[in-house]
Coordinates of C-alpha atoms and ligand atoms in Angstrom, one line a residue:
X1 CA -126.6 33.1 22.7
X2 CA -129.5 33.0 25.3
X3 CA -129.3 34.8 28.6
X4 CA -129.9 33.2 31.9
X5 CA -130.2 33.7 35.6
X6 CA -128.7 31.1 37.7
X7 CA -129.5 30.6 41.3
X8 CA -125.6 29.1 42.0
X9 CA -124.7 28.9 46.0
X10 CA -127.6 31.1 46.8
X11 CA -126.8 33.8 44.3
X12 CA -128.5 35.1 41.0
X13 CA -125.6 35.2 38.2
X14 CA -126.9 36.2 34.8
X15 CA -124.7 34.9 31.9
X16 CA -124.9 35.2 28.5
X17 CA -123.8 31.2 26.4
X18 CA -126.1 29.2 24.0
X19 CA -128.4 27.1 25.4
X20 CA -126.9 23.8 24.7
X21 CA -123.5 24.8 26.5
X22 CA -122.8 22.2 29.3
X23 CA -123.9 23.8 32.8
X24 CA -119.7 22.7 33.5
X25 CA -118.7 24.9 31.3
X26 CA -120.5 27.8 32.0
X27 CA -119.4 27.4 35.7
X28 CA -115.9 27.5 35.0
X29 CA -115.3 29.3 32.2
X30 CA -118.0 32.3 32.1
X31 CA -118.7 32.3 35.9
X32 CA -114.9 31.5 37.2
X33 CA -116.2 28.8 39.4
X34 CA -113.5 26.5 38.9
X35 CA -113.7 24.1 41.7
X36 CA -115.7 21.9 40.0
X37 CA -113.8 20.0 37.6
X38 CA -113.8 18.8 34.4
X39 CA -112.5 15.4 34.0
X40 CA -114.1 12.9 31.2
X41 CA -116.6 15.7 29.6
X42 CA -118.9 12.1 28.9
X43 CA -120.3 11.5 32.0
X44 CA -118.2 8.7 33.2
X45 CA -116.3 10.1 36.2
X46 CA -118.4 12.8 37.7
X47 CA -115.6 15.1 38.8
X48 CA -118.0 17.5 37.3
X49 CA -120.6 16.7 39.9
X50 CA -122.6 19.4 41.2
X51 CA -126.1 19.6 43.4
X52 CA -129.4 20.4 41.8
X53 CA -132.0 21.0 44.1
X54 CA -130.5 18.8 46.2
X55 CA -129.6 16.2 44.3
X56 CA -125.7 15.0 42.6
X57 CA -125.9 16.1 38.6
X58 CA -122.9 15.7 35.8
X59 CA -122.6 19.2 34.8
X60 CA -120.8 18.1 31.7
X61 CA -124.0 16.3 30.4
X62 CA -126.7 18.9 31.7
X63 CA -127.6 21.9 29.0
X64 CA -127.0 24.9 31.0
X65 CA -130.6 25.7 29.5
X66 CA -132.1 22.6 32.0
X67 CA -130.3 24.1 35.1
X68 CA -132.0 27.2 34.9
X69 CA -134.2 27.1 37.2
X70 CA -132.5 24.5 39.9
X71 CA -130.9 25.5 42.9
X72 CA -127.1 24.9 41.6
X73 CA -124.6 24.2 44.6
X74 CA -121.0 24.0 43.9
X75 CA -118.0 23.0 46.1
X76 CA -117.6 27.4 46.4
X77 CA -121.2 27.1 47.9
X78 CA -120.8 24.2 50.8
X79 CA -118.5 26.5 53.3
X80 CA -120.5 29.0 55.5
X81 CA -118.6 32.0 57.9
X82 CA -115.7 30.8 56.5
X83 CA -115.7 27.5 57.4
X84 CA -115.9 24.3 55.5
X85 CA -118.4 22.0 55.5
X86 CA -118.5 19.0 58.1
X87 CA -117.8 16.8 54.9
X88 CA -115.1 19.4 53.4
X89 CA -113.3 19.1 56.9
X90 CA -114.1 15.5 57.2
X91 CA -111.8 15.0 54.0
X92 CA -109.4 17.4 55.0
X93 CA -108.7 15.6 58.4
X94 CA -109.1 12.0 56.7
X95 CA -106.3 13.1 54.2
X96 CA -108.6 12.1 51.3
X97 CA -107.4 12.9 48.3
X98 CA -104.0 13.0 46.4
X99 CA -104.3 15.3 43.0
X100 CA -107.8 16.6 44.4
X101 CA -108.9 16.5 40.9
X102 CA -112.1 14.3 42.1
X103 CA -112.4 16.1 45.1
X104 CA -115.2 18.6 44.8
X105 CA -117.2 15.5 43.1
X106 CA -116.6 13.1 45.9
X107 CA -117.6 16.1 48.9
X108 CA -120.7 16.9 46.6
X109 CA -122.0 13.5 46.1
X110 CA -121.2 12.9 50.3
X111 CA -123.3 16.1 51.4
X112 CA -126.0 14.9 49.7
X113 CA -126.0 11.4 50.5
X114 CA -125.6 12.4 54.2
X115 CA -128.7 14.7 53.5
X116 CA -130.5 11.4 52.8
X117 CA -128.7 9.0 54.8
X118 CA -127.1 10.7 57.8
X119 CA -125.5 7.6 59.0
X120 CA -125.2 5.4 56.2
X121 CA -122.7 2.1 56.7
X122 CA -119.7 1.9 54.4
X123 CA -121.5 -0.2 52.1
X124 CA -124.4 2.4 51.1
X125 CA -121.0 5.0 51.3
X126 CA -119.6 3.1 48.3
X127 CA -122.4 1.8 46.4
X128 CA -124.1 6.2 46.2
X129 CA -120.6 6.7 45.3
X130 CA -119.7 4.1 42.5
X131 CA -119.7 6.9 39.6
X132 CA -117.3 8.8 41.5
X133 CA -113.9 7.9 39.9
X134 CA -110.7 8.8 41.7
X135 CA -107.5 7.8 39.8
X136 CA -104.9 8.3 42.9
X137 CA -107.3 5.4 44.1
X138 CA -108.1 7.0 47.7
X139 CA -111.2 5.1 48.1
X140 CA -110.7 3.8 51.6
X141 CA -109.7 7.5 52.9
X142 CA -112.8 8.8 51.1
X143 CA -114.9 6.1 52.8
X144 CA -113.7 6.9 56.4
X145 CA -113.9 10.6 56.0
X146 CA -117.8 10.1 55.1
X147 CA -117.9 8.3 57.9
X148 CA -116.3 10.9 59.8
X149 CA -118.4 13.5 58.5
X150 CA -121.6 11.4 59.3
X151 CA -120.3 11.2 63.1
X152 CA -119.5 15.2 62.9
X153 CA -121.6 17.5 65.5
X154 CA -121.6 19.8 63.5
X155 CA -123.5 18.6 60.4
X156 CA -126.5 19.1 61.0
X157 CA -128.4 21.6 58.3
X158 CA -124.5 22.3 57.2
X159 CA -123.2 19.2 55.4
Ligands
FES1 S1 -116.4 15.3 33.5 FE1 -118.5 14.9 33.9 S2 -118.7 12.8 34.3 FE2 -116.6 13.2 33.9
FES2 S1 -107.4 12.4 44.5 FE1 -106.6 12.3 42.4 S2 -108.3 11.6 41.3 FE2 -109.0 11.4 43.3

């Protein structure tokens, strides 16, 4: 066992798990942060997804050891005052999602595509998004609430 200090949604959370664990693991099953999800555990769904520095990361293929010194955002980190995200809403009023079991993946891959692209078209939506797997098959929901969430107000600093 090796002890670390993650940086995860602005907080410093020290765990104890061998170095190799998946950083997914260690999220939901030492640190209770269970919205992110764990669906193939091979990398080919990113349900798992999560924000490093910035950017979308599998936590099922990233060594909790090679997170430990990223910024690690989760789905708990994207709301602020109590209030979700432009993209969380965005999904929320869209209706995208049936099981939610890709859910967290698909609003952490958005936020940081609109951190890049703030108004991408609906082919750059779906060609950032082409790992993101969702088996109820609400693609064309998940697609407009991007696009809602591009168009929100509100986004700005906050997707
Ligand atoms: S659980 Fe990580 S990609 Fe599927
Ligand atoms: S809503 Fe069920 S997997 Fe996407």
């Amino acid at each position: 066992m090796s002890d670390f200090v993650l940086k995860v949604n602005g907080a410093h959370l020290h765990v104890s798990a061998p170095a190799e664990e998946s950083l997914l693991s260690v999220l939901r099953d030492r640190l209770n942060l269970t919205g992110t999800k764990y669906g193939c555990g091979e990398g080919q769904c990113a349900a798992c997804t999560v924000l490093l520095d910035g950017e979308p990361a599998r936590s099922c293929l990233t060594p909790v050891s090679a997170a430990a010194k990223a910024n690690i955002t989760t789905v708990e980190g994207l709301e602020q005052d109590a209030k979700l995200s432009p993209v969380q809403q965005a999904f929320v009023d869209e209706g995208a999602f049936q099981c939610g079991y890709c859910t967290s993946g698909m609003v952490l891959c958005a936020t940081a595509l609109l951190r890049e692209t703030p108004h991408p078209t609906q082919e750059q939506i779906v060609t950032y998004m082409d790992g993101n797997l969702c088996r109820c098959g609400t693609y064309p929901r998940i697609v407009a609430a991007v696009q809602r969430a591009s168009q929100s107000p509100a986004k700005a600093g906050g997707q």
